[in-house]
Amino acid sequence: MQSYQKPTIQKLQTGLMNKFAGVNSLKHRVKSEIAGVAVEDLVTEFGSPLFVYSEKALRRKFRSIKNAFTTRYPDVTFGWSYKTNYLKAICAIFHQEGAMAELVSKMEYDKAKNLGIPGNQIILNGPHKPFDTLLAAIKDGVIVNIDHFDEIEDLEKIASILEKTITVGIRLNLDAGIQPCWSRFGFNLESGQAMEAVQRIANSGKLRLRGLHSHIGTFITDENAYARQVEKMVKFGYEVEDRFGWRMEYIDIGGGFPSRSRLKGVYHAAEVMLPSIDDFAEAICNALWQHLKPGHTPKLIIESGRAMVDEAGTMITSVCGTKRLPNGTPAYVMDAGVNLLFTSFWYRFDIALDRVIPGTWENSVIYGPMCMNIDVIDEGISLPPLSRGDRLVISTVGAYNNTQWLQFIEYRPNVVLITENGDVELIRAAEDLSDLDRREYLPTRLQPTVSYCA
């Protein structure tokens, strides 16, 4: 006997054809395992929702990016961007692969030192470097890239305390031909502010410039933007050398390479619209060879984050409620929402079923568990009729979700790593009430009293 299935009526839309297709369809998209481990087994042992990382994917991606650059330029160093994902196991894998630690805060500096990263393997960027952190970093031999004039003043004081000349880098912001132009960070090149900063450094006699840093944005889809960035940085470096005698030891171009994610509002698949990492490497290294003086090969530093980790991260989430909206659209409440997948505000994830589910596919909405109307994972996805307990497997979520996730309304879940030989290791345990209460204090006068009825 066949089970009853209610009839569905689907509204037909008329109007202009969309050559890029309409809703995000999951038909024939089933992902029953992650890195060789069954989704069912992962949920049975570690629960749902669950973040899953593939060590093999992490190492493979790092090596492919490294190979793209080191085969084109003789001196390349990678700085793993901690803000992209600072889970200790993730950072440790990239450090094993040879990446430095690229940090933008005291918290990240503390994490790197706690992992045992030596100072000469650390790059310290960012607009807020507390004085004590700057002092510790300089003592430790860290590469410090100055963000603003107040940091120059702080570093001059540190040079006086240590009674020595300090070598530093400065961060530039520049027009690479793309929008928006990240003018908030560093010293502007085109206005002359950057050279003014170098002049200030030279005037004090306490600092010496050794390198240039610039980061033109995130999810850059034009490889030629990096070529324009490199050209401007190299030319500025030689202007500094001509005026002050300081030859640039490194050129740090930041990060910003895209992953295979898809920005909302973009219809083409990533494979169609995004350049390959070899395209980026070719543009960057060609620009270096074209504009560097003969015999001068400064270290090229790349601070990649998203492109290294995003595709290695997966989220398993389960249906905890089903409903139909007033307009008849099926809606599913999942146990993971924007609290765990914060980047869903900007990206359209790769979403699959963990098994084949029969029934009529309909344009549907996926909500998270938050008591907030903005907690939407996808609002235009074709799905079969789901029931409580059915699972979705959401891919390309390794970048920024584990650093921007919220301790709001729900506990944060387990995070596991699937090793290269297929073992599953817990790398962050699910939270409980003690994690929320540990830093709180309840004054005695506010503590509840217990009364008993006779």
Short mmCIF file of C-alpha atoms in Angstrom, two decimals:
data_model
loop_
_atom_site.label_atom_id
_atom_site.label_comp_id
_atom_site.label_asym_id
_atom_site.label_seq_id
_atom_site.Cartn_x
_atom_site.Cartn_y
_atom_site.Cartn_z
CA MET A 1 0.00 0.00 0.00
CA GLN A 2 1.37 3.41 -0.98
CA SER A 3 1.41 6.17 1.64
CA TYR A 4 -0.88 9.14 1.11
CA GLN A 5 0.70 12.21 -0.42
CA LYS A 6 -1.29 15.42 -0.45
CA PRO A 7 -1.74 17.15 -3.81
CA THR A 8 0.20 20.36 -4.47
CA ILE A 9 -0.70 23.30 -6.65
CA GLN A 10 2.20 25.30 -8.01
CA LYS A 11 1.73 28.84 -9.22
CA LEU A 12 2.94 29.46 -12.76
CA GLN A 13 5.02 32.60 -13.24
CA THR A 14 4.89 34.61 -16.45
CA GLY A 15 7.17 37.37 -17.66
CA LEU A 16 10.71 37.64 -18.95
CA MET A 17 12.76 34.48 -19.14
CA ASN A 18 15.73 34.21 -16.80
CA LYS A 19 18.53 32.69 -18.85
CA PHE A 20 20.48 31.97 -15.69
CA ALA A 21 17.70 29.72 -14.27
CA GLY A 22 15.38 30.40 -11.39
CA VAL A 23 15.41 28.67 -8.05
CA ASN A 24 18.25 26.76 -6.53
CA SER A 25 17.35 23.15 -7.30
CA LEU A 26 18.60 20.19 -5.29
CA LYS A 27 17.29 17.59 -7.72
CA HIS A 28 19.75 14.74 -7.92
CA ARG A 29 21.93 16.51 -5.29
CA VAL A 30 22.55 13.94 -2.58
CA LYS A 31 25.56 13.99 -0.27
CA SER A 32 25.39 10.99 2.03
CA GLU A 33 28.99 11.18 3.21
CA ILE A 34 31.69 13.74 3.94
CA ALA A 35 35.32 12.88 3.19
CA GLY A 36 34.34 9.19 3.14
CA VAL A 37 32.41 9.20 6.44
CA ALA A 38 28.65 8.66 6.40
CA VAL A 39 26.53 11.63 7.46
CA GLU A 40 24.34 9.23 9.44
CA ASP A 41 27.36 8.02 11.46
CA LEU A 42 28.57 11.56 12.13
CA VAL A 43 25.20 12.67 13.47
CA THR A 44 24.77 9.50 15.53
CA GLU A 45 28.06 10.14 17.34
CA PHE A 46 28.25 13.95 17.48
CA GLY A 47 24.69 15.20 17.05
CA SER A 48 23.09 17.84 14.87
CA PRO A 49 23.87 20.54 13.95
CA LEU A 50 27.49 19.65 13.30
CA PHE A 51 30.45 21.36 11.64
CA VAL A 52 32.70 18.94 9.76
CA TYR A 53 36.15 19.69 8.32
CA SER A 54 38.19 17.59 5.93
CA GLU A 55 41.92 17.57 6.70
CA LYS A 56 42.64 16.19 3.24
CA ALA A 57 40.77 19.09 1.62
CA LEU A 58 42.61 21.64 3.79
CA ARG A 59 46.05 20.32 2.92
CA ARG A 60 45.21 19.79 -0.76
CA LYS A 61 43.95 23.35 -1.14
CA PHE A 62 46.96 24.89 0.60
CA ARG A 63 49.38 22.90 -1.55
CA SER A 64 47.60 23.80 -4.77
CA ILE A 65 47.71 27.53 -3.94
CA LYS A 66 51.32 27.31 -2.82
CA ASN A 67 52.31 25.48 -5.99
CA ALA A 68 50.59 28.08 -8.18
CA PHE A 69 52.83 30.83 -6.78
CA THR A 70 56.10 29.08 -5.99
CA THR A 71 56.38 27.78 -9.55
CA ARG A 72 56.17 31.36 -10.81
CA TYR A 73 58.20 33.36 -8.25
CA PRO A 74 61.27 32.30 -6.22
CA ASP A 75 60.48 33.70 -2.76
CA VAL A 76 56.87 33.25 -1.58
CA THR A 77 55.56 33.02 1.98
CA PHE A 78 51.97 32.38 3.04
CA GLY A 79 50.40 33.87 6.13
CA TRP A 80 47.34 31.97 7.35
CA SER A 81 44.63 34.54 8.13
CA TYR A 82 43.49 33.66 11.65
CA LYS A 83 40.31 35.76 11.46
CA THR A 84 39.01 33.43 8.74
CA ASN A 85 38.96 30.46 11.11
CA TYR A 86 40.92 30.36 14.35
CA LEU A 87 40.04 26.87 15.52
CA LYS A 88 43.33 25.51 16.86
CA ALA A 89 43.28 22.35 14.76
CA ILE A 90 42.71 24.33 11.56
CA CYS A 91 45.53 26.76 12.35
CA ALA A 92 47.87 23.91 13.31
CA ILE A 93 47.31 22.15 9.98
CA PHE A 94 48.25 25.25 8.00
CA HIS A 95 51.27 25.87 10.21
CA GLN A 96 52.39 22.29 9.56
CA GLU A 97 52.12 23.10 5.86
CA GLY A 98 54.49 26.04 6.35
CA ALA A 99 52.17 29.04 6.74
CA MET A 100 52.97 31.93 9.04
CA ALA A 101 50.29 33.33 11.36
CA GLU A 102 48.62 36.49 10.03
CA LEU A 103 46.92 38.25 12.94
CA VAL A 104 44.84 41.38 13.42
CA SER A 105 44.22 41.60 17.18
CA LYS A 106 45.57 40.89 20.65
CA MET A 107 43.24 37.92 20.92
CA GLU A 108 44.64 36.35 17.76
CA TYR A 109 48.19 37.14 18.88
CA ASP A 110 47.51 35.33 22.17
CA LYS A 111 46.09 32.34 20.27
CA ALA A 112 49.13 32.10 18.02
CA LYS A 113 51.56 32.30 20.92
CA ASN A 114 49.52 29.69 22.80
CA LEU A 115 49.97 27.42 19.77
CA GLY A 116 53.73 27.89 20.09
CA ILE A 117 54.22 30.00 16.96
CA PRO A 118 57.58 31.86 17.16
CA GLY A 119 57.64 35.61 16.60
CA ASN A 120 59.51 35.37 13.31
CA GLN A 121 56.57 33.37 11.95
CA ILE A 122 53.95 36.00 12.83
CA ILE A 123 52.59 38.99 10.88
CA LEU A 124 50.64 41.54 12.94
CA ASN A 125 48.17 43.71 11.01
CA GLY A 126 44.92 45.43 11.90
CA PRO A 127 43.80 48.89 13.06
CA HIS A 128 43.88 48.12 16.80
CA LYS A 129 47.17 46.99 18.26
CA PRO A 130 47.22 47.71 22.02
CA PHE A 131 50.52 49.16 23.23
CA ASP A 132 51.41 46.13 25.35
CA THR A 133 50.72 43.82 22.40
CA LEU A 134 52.91 45.96 20.13
CA LEU A 135 55.69 45.90 22.72
CA ALA A 136 55.50 42.12 23.09
CA ALA A 137 55.42 41.68 19.30
CA ILE A 138 58.47 43.86 18.71
CA LYS A 139 60.42 42.02 21.43
CA ASP A 140 59.38 38.76 19.80
CA GLY A 141 60.58 39.71 16.31
CA VAL A 142 57.10 39.89 14.73
CA ILE A 143 56.52 41.58 11.35
CA VAL A 144 54.40 44.62 12.26
CA ASN A 145 52.59 46.51 9.51
CA ILE A 146 51.59 49.99 10.68
CA ASP A 147 47.97 51.01 10.09
CA HIS A 148 47.85 54.68 11.19
CA PHE A 149 49.93 57.59 12.53
CA ASP A 150 49.13 56.84 16.17
CA GLU A 151 50.86 53.47 15.77
CA ILE A 152 53.95 55.25 14.50
CA GLU A 153 53.96 57.23 17.73
CA ASP A 154 53.53 54.04 19.80
CA LEU A 155 56.38 52.32 17.98
CA GLU A 156 58.66 55.33 18.47
CA LYS A 157 58.00 55.07 22.21
CA ILE A 158 58.76 51.34 22.10
CA ALA A 159 62.01 52.03 20.25
CA SER A 160 62.98 54.42 23.04
CA ILE A 161 62.08 51.85 25.71
CA LEU A 162 64.12 49.14 24.00
CA GLU A 163 66.88 51.59 23.01
CA LYS A 164 67.13 50.30 19.47
CA THR A 165 65.93 51.00 15.95
CA ILE A 166 62.82 49.01 15.06
CA THR A 167 62.14 47.63 11.58
CA VAL A 168 58.51 47.95 10.47
CA GLY A 169 56.20 47.69 7.48
CA ILE A 170 53.34 49.99 6.57
CA ARG A 171 49.94 49.24 5.16
CA LEU A 172 48.85 51.05 2.01
CA ASN A 173 45.37 51.54 0.63
CA LEU A 174 45.19 52.21 -3.08
CA ASP A 175 42.94 52.26 -6.12
CA ALA A 176 43.25 48.88 -7.84
CA GLY A 177 40.38 49.58 -10.20
CA ILE A 178 37.66 47.77 -8.24
CA GLN A 179 34.85 48.87 -5.98
CA PRO A 180 34.50 49.32 -3.11
CA CYS A 181 37.96 50.74 -2.51
CA TRP A 182 39.13 49.70 0.94
CA SER A 183 40.31 53.12 2.09
CA ARG A 184 39.68 52.58 5.79
CA PHE A 185 42.88 50.69 6.47
CA GLY A 186 46.45 51.95 6.20
CA PHE A 187 47.79 55.05 4.45
CA ASN A 188 46.38 56.21 1.13
CA LEU A 189 48.82 56.00 -1.73
CA GLU A 190 47.25 58.32 -4.30
CA SER A 191 46.74 61.28 -1.92
CA GLY A 192 50.35 61.29 -0.77
CA GLN A 193 49.46 60.18 2.75
CA ALA A 194 51.58 57.04 2.44
CA MET A 195 54.73 58.98 1.59
CA GLU A 196 53.92 61.37 4.41
CA ALA A 197 53.89 58.38 6.77
CA VAL A 198 57.26 57.20 5.45
CA GLN A 199 58.67 60.70 5.93
CA ARG A 200 57.43 60.66 9.52
CA ILE A 201 59.12 57.29 10.07
CA ALA A 202 62.37 58.64 8.63
CA ASN A 203 62.28 61.85 10.66
CA SER A 204 62.17 60.08 14.01
CA GLY A 205 65.32 58.06 13.38
CA LYS A 206 63.85 55.33 15.58
CA LEU A 207 62.14 53.24 12.91
CA ARG A 208 63.25 51.76 9.62
CA LEU A 209 60.87 50.68 6.88
CA ARG A 210 61.44 47.16 5.58
CA GLY A 211 58.27 46.24 3.73
CA LEU A 212 54.90 47.19 2.27
CA HIS A 213 51.51 45.69 2.93
CA SER A 214 48.19 46.17 1.13
CA HIS A 215 44.88 44.35 1.10
CA ILE A 216 42.48 45.47 -1.62
CA GLY A 217 39.34 43.65 -0.47
CA THR A 218 37.61 40.32 -0.12
CA PHE A 219 36.26 37.84 -2.65
CA ILE A 220 38.09 39.57 -5.50
CA THR A 221 36.96 38.20 -8.85
CA ASP A 222 39.31 40.23 -11.09
CA GLU A 223 42.86 38.91 -11.19
CA ASN A 224 44.02 42.09 -12.93
CA ALA A 225 43.17 44.08 -9.80
CA TYR A 226 46.09 42.34 -8.10
CA ALA A 227 48.35 43.17 -11.04
CA ARG A 228 47.47 46.86 -10.65
CA GLN A 229 48.02 46.60 -6.89
CA VAL A 230 51.46 45.02 -7.34
CA GLU A 231 52.51 47.61 -9.90
CA LYS A 232 51.62 50.48 -7.57
CA MET A 233 53.27 48.86 -4.55
CA VAL A 234 56.51 48.15 -6.41
CA LYS A 235 56.72 51.67 -7.83
CA PHE A 236 56.08 53.17 -4.40
CA GLY A 237 58.72 50.91 -2.90
CA TYR A 238 61.31 52.23 -5.33
CA GLU A 239 60.27 55.83 -4.59
CA VAL A 240 60.94 55.11 -0.92
CA GLU A 241 64.30 53.59 -1.80
CA ASP A 242 65.30 56.60 -3.90
CA ARG A 243 64.37 59.09 -1.15
CA PHE A 244 65.41 57.26 1.99
CA GLY A 245 67.66 54.40 0.94
CA TRP A 246 65.39 51.65 2.26
CA ARG A 247 65.02 48.77 -0.19
CA MET A 248 61.84 46.75 0.31
CA GLU A 249 62.50 43.30 1.77
CA TYR A 250 58.92 42.12 1.31
CA ILE A 251 55.75 43.01 -0.53
CA ASP A 252 52.66 41.71 1.26
CA ILE A 253 49.62 41.75 -1.03
CA GLY A 254 47.13 40.55 1.60
CA GLY A 255 44.48 38.03 0.63
CA GLY A 256 40.99 38.28 -0.82
CA PHE A 257 41.08 35.31 -3.22
CA PRO A 258 37.57 33.88 -3.63
CA SER A 259 36.46 30.38 -2.79
CA ARG A 260 33.94 28.36 -4.77
CA SER A 261 31.10 30.04 -2.86
CA ARG A 262 28.46 32.01 -4.72
CA LEU A 263 27.62 35.56 -3.73
CA LYS A 264 23.91 36.31 -3.48
CA GLY A 265 22.64 37.98 -6.62
CA VAL A 266 25.18 36.16 -8.80
CA TYR A 267 23.58 33.54 -11.04
CA HIS A 268 26.59 31.95 -12.68
CA ALA A 269 28.25 28.99 -11.00
CA ALA A 270 31.62 29.67 -9.39
CA GLU A 271 33.35 27.52 -11.99
CA VAL A 272 32.06 29.86 -14.69
CA MET A 273 32.63 33.31 -13.20
CA LEU A 274 35.71 32.93 -10.99
CA PRO A 275 39.31 32.90 -12.21
CA SER A 276 41.40 29.92 -11.13
CA ILE A 277 44.15 30.30 -8.55
CA ASP A 278 46.61 29.87 -11.42
CA ASP A 279 45.04 32.90 -13.10
CA PHE A 280 45.61 34.95 -9.95
CA ALA A 281 49.18 33.68 -9.57
CA GLU A 282 49.96 34.41 -13.21
CA ALA A 283 48.69 38.00 -12.99
CA ILE A 284 50.49 38.73 -9.70
CA CYS A 285 53.82 37.16 -10.56
CA ASN A 286 53.88 38.62 -14.07
CA ALA A 287 53.34 42.07 -12.56
CA LEU A 288 56.24 41.49 -10.17
CA TRP A 289 58.62 40.42 -12.93
CA GLN A 290 57.52 43.32 -15.09
CA HIS A 291 58.07 46.07 -12.49
CA LEU A 292 60.86 44.83 -10.21
CA LYS A 293 64.41 45.93 -10.91
CA PRO A 294 66.81 43.25 -12.20
CA GLY A 295 68.25 41.22 -9.34
CA HIS A 296 65.69 42.44 -6.80
CA THR A 297 63.26 39.73 -5.70
CA PRO A 298 61.65 40.82 -2.43
CA LYS A 299 59.69 38.23 -0.51
CA LEU A 300 56.11 37.96 -1.74
CA ILE A 301 53.76 37.47 1.22
CA ILE A 302 50.21 36.24 0.62
CA GLU A 303 47.70 36.31 3.48
CA SER A 304 45.10 33.95 2.15
CA GLY A 305 42.19 32.73 4.25
CA ARG A 306 38.87 32.08 2.53
CA ALA A 307 40.36 30.32 -0.50
CA MET A 308 42.23 27.88 1.76
CA VAL A 309 39.54 26.83 4.20
CA ASP A 310 36.07 27.55 2.84
CA GLU A 311 35.61 24.43 0.74
CA ALA A 312 36.93 22.14 3.49
CA GLY A 313 34.06 23.03 5.84
CA THR A 314 30.59 21.44 5.85
CA MET A 315 27.54 21.85 8.08
CA ILE A 316 25.06 19.06 8.78
CA THR A 317 21.69 20.41 9.91
CA SER A 318 18.36 18.71 10.62
CA VAL A 319 14.73 19.69 10.16
CA CYS A 320 13.06 20.44 13.48
CA GLY A 321 9.79 21.86 12.16
CA THR A 322 7.75 22.12 8.96
CA LYS A 323 5.08 24.62 7.92
CA ARG A 324 3.49 26.38 4.99
CA LEU A 325 3.62 30.15 4.69
CA PRO A 326 0.41 32.13 3.94
CA ASN A 327 1.29 32.15 0.24
CA GLY A 328 1.57 28.36 0.24
CA THR A 329 5.36 28.16 0.17
CA PRO A 330 6.76 25.22 2.15
CA ALA A 331 9.07 26.37 4.96
CA TYR A 332 11.45 24.29 7.03
CA VAL A 333 12.92 25.20 10.40
CA MET A 334 16.43 23.78 10.80
CA ASP A 335 18.54 23.40 13.94
CA ALA A 336 21.23 25.67 12.41
CA GLY A 337 20.68 29.23 11.27
CA VAL A 338 22.50 32.53 11.01
CA ASN A 339 23.81 31.96 14.53
CA LEU A 340 26.14 29.32 13.05
CA LEU A 341 26.15 30.28 9.37
CA PHE A 342 26.63 34.02 9.63
CA THR A 343 27.92 34.29 6.08
CA SER A 344 24.50 33.26 4.78
CA PHE A 345 23.72 36.98 4.74
CA TRP A 346 26.07 37.26 1.74
CA TYR A 347 26.49 33.80 0.21
CA ARG A 348 24.26 31.21 -1.42
CA PHE A 349 25.49 27.91 -0.04
CA ASP A 350 25.85 24.59 -1.83
CA ILE A 351 23.04 22.59 -0.20
CA ALA A 352 22.36 18.88 -0.65
CA LEU A 353 20.10 16.20 0.83
CA ASP A 354 21.73 13.38 2.76
CA ARG A 355 19.51 10.84 0.99
CA VAL A 356 16.95 10.59 -1.80
CA ILE A 357 13.53 11.85 -0.65
CA PRO A 358 10.53 11.11 -2.87
CA GLY A 359 7.76 13.57 -3.61
CA THR A 360 6.99 16.70 -5.59
CA TRP A 361 9.69 19.34 -5.51
CA GLU A 362 8.58 22.87 -4.62
CA ASN A 363 10.17 26.27 -4.24
CA SER A 364 10.85 26.41 -0.50
CA VAL A 365 12.33 28.48 2.32
CA ILE A 366 14.91 27.27 4.84
CA TYR A 367 14.83 28.99 8.23
CA GLY A 368 17.13 28.64 11.21
CA PRO A 369 16.05 28.17 14.86
CA MET A 370 16.53 31.82 15.91
CA CYS A 371 13.55 33.83 17.11
CA MET A 372 14.40 36.43 14.47
CA ASN A 373 12.77 37.06 11.11
CA ILE A 374 16.17 37.52 9.43
CA ASP A 375 17.23 33.96 10.28
CA VAL A 376 16.99 32.67 6.72
CA ILE A 377 19.47 30.23 5.15
CA ASP A 378 17.85 30.10 1.70
CA GLU A 379 14.55 31.51 0.50
CA GLY A 380 14.46 30.25 -3.07
CA ILE A 381 15.44 26.60 -3.06
CA SER A 382 13.64 23.68 -4.67
CA LEU A 383 13.05 20.84 -2.20
CA PRO A 384 11.01 17.66 -1.92
CA PRO A 385 8.60 17.40 1.04
CA LEU A 386 10.82 17.21 4.13
CA SER A 387 9.86 15.88 7.55
CA ARG A 388 11.23 16.39 11.03
CA GLY A 389 14.63 14.72 11.30
CA ASP A 390 15.50 14.96 7.60
CA ARG A 391 18.95 16.43 7.02
CA LEU A 392 20.59 18.95 4.75
CA VAL A 393 24.33 19.00 4.08
CA ILE A 394 25.59 22.54 3.53
CA SER A 395 29.00 22.87 1.90
CA THR A 396 31.62 25.61 1.53
CA VAL A 397 31.11 27.02 5.02
CA GLY A 398 34.67 26.84 6.40
CA ALA A 399 35.46 30.55 6.13
CA TYR A 400 34.34 33.03 8.81
CA ASN A 401 31.43 31.00 10.16
CA ASN A 402 33.41 29.59 13.09
CA THR A 403 34.79 33.03 13.91
CA GLN A 404 31.60 35.04 13.44
CA TRP A 405 29.17 32.51 14.89
CA LEU A 406 26.99 33.77 17.72
CA GLN A 407 26.45 32.62 21.25
CA PHE A 408 22.86 33.74 20.91
CA ILE A 409 19.71 31.80 21.83
CA GLU A 410 21.27 28.40 21.02
CA TYR A 411 24.40 26.59 22.19
CA ARG A 412 27.18 26.29 19.64
CA PRO A 413 27.62 22.67 18.47
CA ASN A 414 30.42 20.16 18.10
CA VAL A 415 33.08 20.65 15.44
CA VAL A 416 34.90 17.60 14.07
CA LEU A 417 37.83 16.97 11.76
CA ILE A 418 37.98 14.01 9.41
CA THR A 419 41.64 13.05 9.20
CA GLU A 420 43.47 12.02 6.06
CA ASN A 421 43.07 8.34 7.00
CA GLY A 422 39.33 8.71 7.65
CA ASP A 423 39.27 8.95 11.45
CA VAL A 424 36.95 11.49 13.06
CA GLU A 425 38.40 13.77 15.74
CA LEU A 426 36.51 16.21 17.94
CA ILE A 427 38.25 19.61 17.65
CA ARG A 428 35.72 21.74 19.53
CA ALA A 429 33.18 20.40 21.98
CA ALA A 430 29.57 21.54 22.01
CA GLU A 431 28.82 24.24 24.55
CA ASP A 432 26.65 23.92 27.63
CA LEU A 433 25.41 26.36 30.26
CA SER A 434 28.79 26.47 32.00
CA ASP A 435 30.30 28.17 28.94
CA LEU A 436 27.76 30.97 29.20
CA ASP A 437 27.95 31.32 32.99
CA ARG A 438 31.69 30.96 33.49
CA ARG A 439 32.50 34.66 33.15
CA GLU A 440 29.37 35.98 34.86
CA TYR A 441 28.96 37.00 38.50
CA LEU A 442 25.66 37.20 40.34
CA PRO A 443 25.75 39.62 43.28
CA THR A 444 24.56 38.11 46.56
CA ARG A 445 21.70 40.61 46.79
CA LEU A 446 20.29 39.31 43.48
CA GLN A 447 20.54 35.61 44.21
CA PRO A 448 17.15 33.88 44.38
CA THR A 449 15.77 32.78 47.71
CA VAL A 450 13.95 29.49 48.09
CA SER A 451 10.68 29.51 50.00
CA TYR A 452 8.80 26.44 51.05
CA CYS A 453 5.07 26.08 51.49
CA ALA A 454 3.80 24.31 54.62
#
